[in-house]
mmCIF file of C-alpha atoms in Angstrom:
data_model
loop_
_atom_site.group_PDB
_atom_site.id
_atom_site.type_symbol
_atom_site.label_atom_id
_atom_site.label_comp_id
_atom_site.label_asym_id
_atom_site.label_seq_id
_atom_site.Cartn_x
_atom_site.Cartn_y
_atom_site.Cartn_z
ATOM 1 C CA MET A 1 13.127 -4.942 -88.342
ATOM 2 C CA GLN A 2 15.926 -7.066 -86.989
ATOM 3 C CA ALA A 3 17.180 -4.056 -85.001
ATOM 4 C CA GLN A 4 13.752 -3.664 -83.502
ATOM 5 C CA GLU A 5 13.678 -7.348 -82.562
ATOM 6 C CA GLU A 6 17.099 -6.972 -80.944
ATOM 7 C CA ASP A 7 15.846 -3.902 -79.077
ATOM 8 C CA LEU A 8 12.765 -5.871 -78.024
ATOM 9 C CA GLY A 9 14.979 -8.762 -76.847
ATOM 10 C CA ASP A 10 17.209 -6.332 -74.937
ATOM 11 C CA MET A 11 14.148 -4.744 -73.372
ATOM 12 C CA ARG A 12 12.794 -8.153 -72.354
ATOM 13 C CA LYS A 13 16.156 -8.967 -70.743
ATOM 14 C CA MET A 14 16.055 -5.595 -68.968
ATOM 15 C CA VAL A 15 12.480 -6.241 -67.773
ATOM 16 C CA LYS A 16 13.519 -9.721 -66.574
ATOM 17 C CA PHE A 17 16.587 -8.272 -64.815
ATOM 18 C CA LEU A 18 14.538 -5.499 -63.204
ATOM 19 C CA SER A 19 11.812 -7.947 -62.230
ATOM 20 C CA ASP A 20 14.384 -10.268 -60.617
ATOM 21 C CA ARG A 21 16.043 -7.312 -58.873
ATOM 22 C CA CYS A 22 12.657 -6.088 -57.638
ATOM 23 C CA HIS A 23 11.938 -9.557 -56.266
ATOM 24 C CA GLN A 24 15.342 -9.655 -54.516
ATOM 25 C CA LEU A 25 14.684 -6.250 -52.949
ATOM 26 C CA GLU A 26 11.219 -7.335 -51.801
ATOM 27 C CA VAL A 27 12.686 -10.467 -50.184
ATOM 28 C CA ALA A 28 15.400 -8.389 -48.480
ATOM 29 C CA TYR A 29 12.791 -5.855 -47.345
ATOM 30 C CA ASN A 30 10.553 -8.599 -45.944
ATOM 31 C CA ASP A 31 13.516 -10.195 -44.140
ATOM 32 C CA ARG A 32 14.480 -6.870 -42.571
ATOM 33 C CA GLU A 33 10.881 -6.094 -41.675
ATOM 34 C CA THR A 34 10.544 -9.502 -40.016
ATOM 35 C CA GLY A 35 13.785 -8.894 -38.120
ATOM 36 C CA PHE A 36 12.651 -5.450 -36.986
ATOM 37 C CA ARG A 37 9.278 -6.822 -35.887
ATOM 38 C CA LYS A 38 11.009 -9.554 -33.908
ATOM 39 C CA GLU A 39 13.314 -6.992 -32.271
ATOM 40 C CA MET A 40 10.325 -4.784 -31.470
ATOM 41 C CA GLU A 41 8.440 -7.715 -29.925
ATOM 42 C CA GLU A 42 11.484 -8.664 -27.840
ATOM 43 C CA ALA A 43 11.942 -5.051 -26.745
ATOM 44 C CA ASP A 44 8.246 -4.847 -25.908
ATOM 45 C CA MET A 45 8.432 -8.058 -23.866
ATOM 46 C CA GLN A 46 11.524 -6.774 -22.039
ATOM 47 C CA HIS A 47 9.752 -3.474 -21.395
ATOM 48 C CA LYS A 48 6.765 -5.338 -19.947
ATOM 49 C CA LYS A 49 9.069 -7.389 -17.701
ATOM 50 C CA ASP A 50 10.867 -4.234 -16.572
ATOM 51 C CA MET A 51 7.553 -2.512 -15.889
ATOM 52 C CA ALA A 52 6.302 -5.504 -13.888
ATOM 53 C CA LEU A 53 9.491 -5.486 -11.813
ATOM 54 C CA ALA A 54 9.239 -1.735 -11.313
ATOM 55 C CA MET A 55 5.600 -2.011 -10.252
ATOM 56 C CA ALA A 56 6.468 -4.804 -7.810
ATOM 57 C CA GLU A 57 9.278 -2.683 -6.388
ATOM 58 C CA ILE A 58 6.975 0.321 -6.106
ATOM 59 C CA SER A 59 4.416 -1.835 -4.313
ATOM 60 C CA GLU A 60 7.095 -3.126 -1.934
ATOM 61 C CA LEU A 61 8.312 0.408 -1.232
ATOM 62 C CA GLU A 62 4.761 1.619 -0.649
ATOM 63 C CA SER A 63 4.274 -1.219 1.840
ATOM 64 C CA ARG A 64 7.466 -0.225 3.610
ATOM 65 C CA VAL A 65 6.404 3.413 3.704
ATOM 66 C CA GLU A 66 3.055 2.381 5.150
ATOM 67 C CA ALA A 67 4.729 0.187 7.768
ATOM 68 C CA LEU A 68 7.141 2.967 8.702
ATOM 69 C CA SER A 69 4.267 5.410 8.919
ATOM 70 C CA GLU A 70 2.458 3.064 11.300
ATOM 71 C CA ILE A 71 5.622 2.735 13.380
ATOM 72 C CA LYS A 72 5.986 6.504 13.452
ATOM 73 C CA HIS A 73 2.394 6.951 14.605
ATOM 74 C CA GLU A 74 2.798 4.283 17.268
ATOM 75 C CA LEU A 75 6.033 5.851 18.475
ATOM 76 C CA ASN A 76 4.423 9.279 18.628
ATOM 77 C CA PHE A 77 1.562 7.752 20.618
ATOM 78 C CA ARG A 78 3.998 6.102 23.023
ATOM 79 C CA VAL A 79 5.932 9.352 23.395
ATOM 80 C CA ARG A 80 2.706 11.145 24.273
ATOM 81 C CA GLN A 81 1.886 8.410 26.775
ATOM 82 C CA LEU A 82 5.314 8.692 28.346
ATOM 83 C CA GLU A 83 5.040 12.463 28.465
ATOM 84 C CA ALA A 84 1.685 12.111 30.198
ATOM 85 C CA VAL A 85 3.174 9.702 32.738
ATOM 86 C CA GLU A 86 6.122 12.030 33.259
ATOM 87 C CA GLU A 87 3.855 15.020 33.760
ATOM 88 C CA SER A 88 1.604 13.125 36.157
ATOM 89 C CA GLY A 89 4.314 12.719 38.727
ATOM 90 C CA PRO A 90 7.551 10.978 39.585
ATOM 91 C CA ARG A 91 8.228 7.695 37.886
ATOM 92 C CA PRO A 92 8.656 4.541 39.854
ATOM 93 C CA GLU A 93 12.322 3.688 40.218
ATOM 94 C CA GLY A 94 13.630 1.685 37.238
ATOM 95 C CA SER A 95 10.491 2.001 35.120
ATOM 96 C CA ILE A 96 12.388 3.022 31.984
ATOM 97 C CA THR A 97 15.990 2.104 32.653
ATOM 98 C CA CYS A 98 18.350 0.766 30.014
ATOM 99 C CA GLY A 99 17.993 -2.999 29.845
ATOM 100 C CA CYS A 100 21.697 -3.393 29.085
ATOM 101 C CA CYS A 101 23.680 -1.151 31.455
ATOM 102 C CA LEU A 102 20.846 -0.681 33.989
ATOM 103 C CA GLU A 103 22.180 2.807 34.715
ATOM 104 C CA ARG A 104 20.920 5.309 32.183
ATOM 105 C CA PRO A 105 17.328 5.909 31.082
ATOM 106 C CA ALA A 106 16.114 4.028 28.009
ATOM 107 C CA ARG A 107 15.876 6.614 25.229
ATOM 108 C CA THR A 108 16.330 4.608 22.014
ATOM 109 C CA VAL A 109 13.700 2.560 20.197
ATOM 110 C CA VAL A 110 15.219 -0.260 18.161
ATOM 111 C CA LEU A 111 13.600 -1.162 14.865
ATOM 112 C CA PRO A 112 11.945 -3.206 13.460
ATOM 113 C CA CYS A 113 10.806 -4.742 16.794
ATOM 114 C CA ARG A 114 10.108 -1.277 18.308
ATOM 115 C CA HIS A 115 11.341 -2.058 21.807
ATOM 116 C CA LEU A 116 12.219 0.966 23.957
ATOM 117 C CA VAL A 117 14.772 -0.693 26.190
ATOM 118 C CA LEU A 118 18.229 0.819 25.558
ATOM 119 C CA CYS A 119 20.059 4.028 26.357
ATOM 120 C CA TYR A 120 21.784 5.904 23.556
ATOM 121 C CA ASP A 121 25.265 4.475 24.267
ATOM 122 C CA CYS A 122 24.188 0.846 24.622
ATOM 123 C CA SER A 123 21.976 1.024 21.526
ATOM 124 C CA ARG A 124 25.037 1.949 19.450
ATOM 125 C CA GLN A 125 27.028 -1.010 20.737
ATOM 126 C CA LEU A 126 24.446 -3.770 20.295
ATOM 127 C CA THR A 127 23.385 -5.379 17.020
ATOM 128 C CA THR A 128 20.419 -7.334 18.404
ATOM 129 C CA CYS A 129 17.525 -6.314 20.621
ATOM 130 C CA PRO A 130 18.057 -7.549 24.209
ATOM 131 C CA ILE A 131 14.327 -8.315 24.528
ATOM 132 C CA CYS A 132 13.573 -10.379 21.406
ATOM 133 C CA ARG A 133 17.062 -10.876 19.877
ATOM 134 C CA SER A 134 15.937 -9.590 16.464
ATOM 135 C CA ALA A 135 18.578 -7.799 14.397
ATOM 136 C CA ILE A 136 18.624 -4.052 14.947
ATOM 137 C CA ARG A 137 18.204 -2.376 11.566
ATOM 138 C CA GLU A 138 17.553 1.161 12.735
ATOM 139 C CA ARG A 139 17.546 3.178 15.916
ATOM 140 C CA LEU A 140 15.202 5.980 16.845
ATOM 141 C CA ASP A 141 16.233 8.269 19.673
ATOM 142 C CA VAL A 142 13.288 9.389 21.776
ATOM 143 C CA PHE A 143 13.416 12.584 23.790
ATOM 144 C CA LEU A 144 11.222 12.404 26.866
#
């Protein structure tokens, strides 16, 4: 009987030990789960920020594409107009002469202002438009 009581006491100690260990593991599990949830929320927030930035950049690029498309259409229209003028007869003297050297025909459109005022050589030397003084970002050679 005493052996059984000792066994029962040992078993109670084992149950207590296992119960305490189970509680420790549950606490550790909950701590890790909380940490993982926090990391997931932070990653999700960062993802949302990145997506918002990407969408804003996409929107900006789409606006630029649209603006460039409009410029392209306008330039094509102007080229057609110039071709029509050229086909209709001789041009008045100096009508499309380079605004810088005043010697060669103006064949380069400067962007973003879209002025057709410079010859090829002068357009490569200048950094600002001689008409409006805006910075030249791009050049578009026009063949008339």
